Amino acid sequence: MTDLTRLTAVETAAAVASRDVSAVEVARAHLDRIAAVDGAVHAFLHVDADGALAQAARVDAGEVTGPLAGVPLALKDVIVTRGVPTTVGSRILEGWRPPYDATVTTRLRDAGVVVLGKTNMDEFAMGSSTEHSAYGPTHNPWDLTRTPGGSGGGSAAAVAAYEAPLGVGTDTGGSIRQPASVTGTVGVKPTYGGVSRFGLVAFSSSLDQAGPCARTVLDAALLHEAIGGHDPADSTSIDAPVPPVVEAARRASVQGLRVAVVRELTGEGYEAGVQERFDEAVALLSELGATVTEVSCPHFVHALPAYYLIAPSEASSNLARFDSVRYGLRVGDDGDRSLEEVMSLTRDAGFGAEVKRRIILGTYALSSGYYDAYYGQAQKVRTLITRDFTAAFEQADVLVSPASPGVAFPLGAKLDDPLAMYRQDLATIPSNLYGGPAMSLPVGLSEGLPVGLQVMAPTMRDDLLYQVGGALEAALHDRWGGPLLASAPELEAARA
Amino acid sequence: MTVPYDQALSEFEAVIGLETHVELGTAAKMFCGCDTSFGAEPNTHTCPVCLGLPGALPVVNAQAIESTIRIGLALHCDIAAWCRFARKNYFYPDMPKNFQTSQYDEPLCTGGYLDVDVPGEDGTPEVVRVPIERVHLEEDTGKSLHVGGATGRIHGASHSLVDYNRAGIPLVEIVTRPVVGTGPRAAEVARAYVAELRDVLRGLGVSDVRMEQGSLRCDVNVSLNRPGQPWGTRSETKNVNSLRSVERAVRSEVERQAARLRDGERIVQETRHFHEDTGLSTPGRSKEEATDYRYFPEPDLAPVAPDPAWVAELRAALPDPPSVRRKRLTAELGLSARDSAAMVNAGVLDLVLATVEAGAPAAEARNMWLGPLAQAANTRGVEAADLPVAPAQVARVVELVSSGALTAGLARQVVDGVLAGEGEPDDVVAGRGLAVVSDEGALGEAVDAALAAQPAVAEKVRAGKVQAVGALVGAVMKATRGQADAPVVRRLLLERLGVEG
Ligand SMILES: [Zn+2]
């Protein structure tokens, strides 16, 4: 019998639809897989077996149908789920069961997707290794001594470890794409406003965007289509149809497409092995019929500092609500202490060091007398970066770069060096500041670890990502004789 | 130590400023669909959005934007072609997100004015133009109740309860520019401004403007300077919640600051709390401890960009401003300038006009508001406009009198009933059994009793002293608790006594 956990989402949905297997069998196979390997990977913070089996039974009863009906999914713990714990990787929300569902959660349920549980993440999505989770790090399935990237390391690792064929992540500065890059999976940050943020616990409102994690480009496209589209409950949601991502993933052609390499996102700061795989992939795009050029986006060099002013500023305000009054942790409420003291003790105990660092940074950047020099200036840089993108898209249909400057790094390697950690998102941050869509997909190995290539497109041209990604993926699979993940070590062996 | 108000203003010039918060009467809250009605069980009008739950997002209430633009237009403001909301960050338990979604440097409306009538030296109204700085839209906070302390204040309380029903109700803030040159009438101008503003808002139908329920709230800024000198340091008196208090807050602050300045002391820039009971204020937060609100544009909301054609439509559909409506109606009713000035002074002109518009003759409407209703307001220590009776109800009472269903005395009782919350005038008439009795059979018994009780008076009347019948009529009226139709009683008495009327 085939191992149900090795199927793609498309294959799984087809098998369920044709009644070759039941959705409940599929769900059980994945729950078993989680039971077997998650002790080593730690992708999940909460496994909702009952909820998953109940949803699978609904699919089997024919109550829900659709292209993803019966497909299991790993949901990042930043997305609220009614009655199911949602911690955002933080102590401050330990035990909180939201009284409502995020729009993404609702859309997944309506699509018949079977949510297996909630995945690990850097606390409040602040980090690039998932080591800033209050509940312990996630391990990279390729090498359990290494990180799976972050902040969405849990969803990426779950997909890479065959614990689920699909995952949902959120991407504020690269939190879907960088984990995808270092776990050999496909990750997409849609156009800002393309997927509803309603029910996504905010880190940086103007940058946050939920998107798909998958093992193939087509699987990602199907998930993108299921969760995307206008939501009146999110004022920043775009009132337009989802770009034709599934069709583009199936078309999978770069013939005549203009592809430009971003000069500022290559070379210095990128590992040699990463650069080599990237160059080979670009050459392959050229062989496939794309016109490859180079463009310069001179302001991208300021993207990282601008991001580290805008995101913490918004975070300092977004995270103010965690004050112990209405939900979550409460510390020091002994009847003698004042409300302010209880709030302060709670926040001190509930937030980890990285979250505090960013709250302080953001509070400072917004302070009277500093606003213009920091937050105001960063917004100007953001405008310049947007102009760079606009100019580049006059010369090219899509832009490409390595998705991450390096391969997966060892656990603990960058914990004492925040700036080194922040540089993991060098290549991914510009798209967040601009608002355009971007994808990371695997293009090979360096030192035995996956390397991701990033494709960036103009806003609301998410379809172009899938068109290019689909073509590149097909050519690479031909070259490799199968998906890159097939060469990942067996986890049971790794654990032994 | 204080310096008497008139004396203070002969020595100093006052600069006043008013910040008014108006709760809009929209059906739903500012950023969610929750009900806005007043007086519900605590925390029943809440949802993930107005409780600020993690992940919840705001969506702007279009009706609130429309109301704010209409207010701006009525106050002759410019309407922004494009503006954003901003977050005002500070920690407070009755603010669910620990920031208030407000507007900062991009208000929806800017630079208008409001003309107000203030009685001049000879009693006739004079127009004072109050410049408006801005009108912007924000959300209200919840309410905290501190339990266990002596005064309901947080100090000494054992615990606090928070009600979020009010959290997220749309709130419009209307800020004046500094008002100068009011001479000895600073307090009167402040009060007249708030009164006029309330009439404008009521005319627009955007709020129920009930100061006693907090749907209209005022902060009063006052500073003093000697003539020819730069403006002084100002204080800000918070939560002044009646027209009378607006006037008293300015007066007490003028008197307090004048005394300090006279003694060569410095005025501290501070927030002061007004106490309705004493009419005085006590110091609160000083500017030195002021919060840095770290305003920045609200990233969860799209910018507001009202279509100019729509704004033009709203402008064209504005109701007459109260001053124009007042002039039109006073002219139509033939009221003299002095007559309307008297009604302005008593704060009843608009109420009289509204009563006339509801169908009452001018003279009767005027008599009701200057008579029993002015007395009731006085007894309760409130403005006539704050009485729990609507002009339409007063018009109905007048109608009942002119139809003969009520006597003047009964009308007064009906008004008392309405004020006591017994319902509509007709409910009070039915509930208290106040209909005029003109049925001769029903009155006959009381007439006979009066004649029997006062035989000497009856004899006088029989003897030709007809005017003595008044005492007998009075006895019947008393016996019927004012419900008898007096002319009918008189006729019956004279018939019984065999005398021609
Ligand atoms: Zn609500």
XYZ file of N, CA, C and O in Angstrom, chain B residues 111-177:
268
model
N -10.628 73.896 9.883
C -10.769 75.328 9.627
C -12.164 75.856 9.395
O -12.421 76.456 8.350
N -13.069 75.698 10.322
C -14.415 76.265 10.168
C -14.723 77.296 11.248
O -13.816 77.853 11.868
N -15.989 77.532 11.444
C -16.400 78.449 12.512
C -17.846 78.180 12.885
O -18.577 77.526 12.122
N -18.233 78.698 14.054
C -19.640 78.630 14.479
C -20.004 79.983 15.075
O -19.313 80.463 15.975
N -21.042 80.594 14.548
C -21.510 81.872 15.095
C -22.479 81.593 16.232
O -23.398 80.789 16.074
N -22.268 82.258 17.350
C -23.181 82.057 18.474
C -23.726 83.396 18.958
O -23.052 84.419 18.870
N -24.953 83.355 19.441
C -25.585 84.561 19.992
C -25.298 84.651 21.475
O -25.510 83.691 22.206
N -24.811 85.821 21.887
C -24.592 86.052 23.310
C -25.319 87.344 23.635
O -25.265 88.286 22.843
N -26.045 87.413 24.766
C -26.766 88.653 25.072
C -25.774 89.813 25.232
O -24.770 89.691 25.930
N -26.068 90.934 24.542
C -25.227 92.130 24.672
C -25.594 92.891 25.927
O -26.420 92.437 26.727
N -24.997 94.093 26.060
C -25.209 94.851 27.295
C -26.665 95.273 27.452
O -27.189 95.333 28.539
N -27.339 95.567 26.304
C -28.735 95.995 26.402
C -29.704 94.812 26.324
O -30.901 94.995 26.219
N -29.173 93.600 26.362
C -30.061 92.441 26.381
C -30.330 91.854 25.014
O -30.767 90.722 24.902
N -30.077 92.620 23.931
C -30.302 92.053 22.601
C -29.103 91.184 22.217
O -27.987 91.437 22.656
N -29.351 90.152 21.405
C -28.260 89.226 21.093
C -27.178 89.853 20.217
O -27.477 90.663 19.350
N -25.951 89.460 20.498
C -24.826 89.852 19.659
C -24.167 88.573 19.168
O -24.112 87.591 19.883
N -23.662 88.627 17.946
C -23.059 87.426 17.367
C -21.561 87.384 17.668
O -20.847 88.364 17.470
N -21.102 86.259 18.198
C -19.661 86.034 18.389
C -19.271 84.859 17.497
O -19.946 83.827 17.508
N -18.216 85.032 16.709
C -17.774 83.945 15.815
C -16.698 83.116 16.522
O -15.646 83.634 16.878
N -16.983 81.830 16.730
C -16.016 80.927 17.378
C -15.299 80.146 16.279
O -15.939 79.412 15.520
N -13.976 80.314 16.171
C -13.256 79.615 15.098
C -13.051 78.144 15.433
O -12.747 77.786 16.564
N -13.262 77.268 14.447
C -13.089 75.816 14.638
C -11.761 75.392 14.020
O -11.477 75.694 12.868
N -10.963 74.702 14.807
C -9.673 74.210 14.339
C -9.842 72.943 13.483
O -9.332 72.852 12.385
N -10.593 71.984 14.050
C -10.693 70.693 13.376
C -11.878 69.890 13.887
O -12.351 70.108 15.007
N -12.333 68.978 13.071
C -13.342 67.996 13.477
C -12.796 66.646 13.045
O -12.457 66.469 11.879
N -12.622 65.746 13.971
C -12.116 64.438 13.565
C -12.898 63.303 14.213
O -13.694 63.514 15.119
N -12.637 62.117 13.719
C -13.399 60.932 14.121
C -12.490 59.981 14.885
O -11.337 59.770 14.496
N -13.004 59.415 15.956
C -12.231 58.427 16.716
C -13.205 57.464 17.374
O -14.408 57.534 17.151
N -12.669 56.551 18.175
C -13.537 55.578 18.849
C -13.539 55.874 20.347
O -12.545 56.327 20.898
N -14.659 55.576 20.967
C -14.770 55.775 22.415
C -14.083 54.614 23.144
O -13.804 53.575 22.554
N -13.830 54.803 24.425
C -13.243 53.742 25.244
C -14.360 53.045 26.017
O -15.506 53.486 25.983
N -14.002 51.975 26.725
C -14.966 51.359 27.633
C -15.064 52.201 28.903
O -14.597 53.334 28.953
N -15.691 51.626 29.927
C -15.833 52.347 31.196
C -15.339 51.459 32.322
O -15.701 50.286 32.374
N -14.561 52.040 33.235
C -14.092 51.276 34.390
C -14.925 51.633 35.613
O -15.323 52.779 35.790
N -15.187 50.622 36.417
C -15.870 50.847 37.688
C -14.939 50.309 38.766
O -14.574 49.132 38.751
N -14.508 51.189 39.652
C -13.558 50.763 40.675
C -14.332 50.434 41.949
O -15.047 51.273 42.478
N -14.199 49.212 42.398
C -15.026 48.707 43.486
C -14.207 48.635 44.780
O -13.058 48.198 44.768
N -14.831 49.070 45.863
C -14.184 48.898 47.160
C -13.521 50.152 47.683
O -13.234 50.258 48.858
N -13.255 51.105 46.809
C -12.659 52.369 47.259
C -13.740 53.274 47.806
O -14.923 53.009 47.645
N -13.327 54.359 48.448
C -14.296 55.216 49.107
C -15.110 56.021 48.099
O -16.286 56.278 48.293
N -14.521 56.407 46.995
C -15.159 57.380 46.123
C -15.409 56.861 44.727
O -15.738 57.603 43.835
N -15.247 55.549 44.499
C -15.388 55.045 43.149
C -14.154 55.333 42.310
O -14.127 55.096 41.125
N -13.118 55.880 42.947
C -11.885 56.147 42.206
C -10.963 54.949 42.354
O -11.141 54.110 43.222
N -9.950 54.924 41.496
C -9.087 53.749 41.474
C -8.276 53.651 42.763
O -7.977 52.561 43.255
N -7.975 54.797 43.365
C -7.192 54.784 44.586
C -7.976 54.118 45.712
O -9.095 54.520 46.025
N -7.404 53.096 46.300
C -8.053 52.431 47.421
C -9.056 51.368 47.014
O -9.614 50.686 47.858
N -9.286 51.203 45.700
C -10.260 50.203 45.269
C -9.678 48.806 45.425
O -8.479 48.601 45.297
N -10.556 47.832 45.717
C -10.061 46.461 45.856
C -9.961 45.787 44.498
O -9.106 44.962 44.261
N -10.872 46.114 43.607
C -10.774 45.596 42.249
C -11.556 46.509 41.313
O -12.280 47.402 41.753
N -11.385 46.267 40.024
C -12.052 47.103 39.028
C -12.834 46.225 38.070
O -12.423 45.115 37.763
N -13.971 46.766 37.626
C -14.780 46.073 36.621
C -14.760 46.940 35.369
O -14.796 48.165 35.456
N -14.672 46.299 34.227
C -14.648 47.071 32.988
C -15.810 46.648 32.100
O -16.064 45.473 31.920
N -16.513 47.653 31.589
C -17.618 47.422 30.659
C -17.192 47.949 29.291
O -16.913 49.129 29.135
N -17.145 47.053 28.309
C -16.687 47.444 26.968
C -17.833 47.764 26.009
O -17.621 47.876 24.825
N -19.054 47.891 26.535
C -20.165 48.225 25.635
C -19.915 49.537 24.894
O -20.280 49.693 23.742
N -19.281 50.488 25.581
C -19.053 51.800 24.964
C -17.809 51.791 24.081
O -17.611 52.696 23.267
N -16.944 50.784 24.285
C -15.676 50.743 23.542
C -15.961 50.601 22.055
O -16.638 49.676 21.637
N -15.483 51.556 21.286
C -15.650 51.488 19.842
C -16.858 52.249 19.316
O -17.124 52.233 18.118
N -17.591 52.921 20.196
C -18.679 53.769 19.699
C -18.045 54.979 19.007
O -17.085 55.540 19.506
N -18.542 55.355 17.832
C -17.899 56.463 17.130
C -18.020 57.773 17.907
O -19.099 58.113 18.422
N -16.913 58.451 17.954
C -16.833 59.681 18.726
C -16.260 60.746 17.796
O -15.236 60.515 17.158
N -16.949 61.877 17.714
C -16.415 62.988 16.925
C -15.844 64.009 17.893
O -16.473 64.335 18.890
N -14.627 64.459 17.608
C -14.030 65.493 18.449
C -14.022 66.795 17.664
O -13.519 66.850 16.545
N -14.591 67.815 18.274
C -14.661 69.135 17.644
C -13.822 70.079 18.494
O -14.080 70.250 19.689
N -12.798 70.645 17.896
C -11.840 71.466 18.646
C -11.889 72.886 18.123
O -11.747 73.116 16.916
N -12.064 73.852 19.035
C -12.046 75.249 18.600
C -10.606 75.736 18.539
O -9.714 75.158 19.161
N -10.388 76.808 17.790
C -9.124 77.517 17.935
C -9.275 78.389 19.176
O -10.372 78.556 19.705
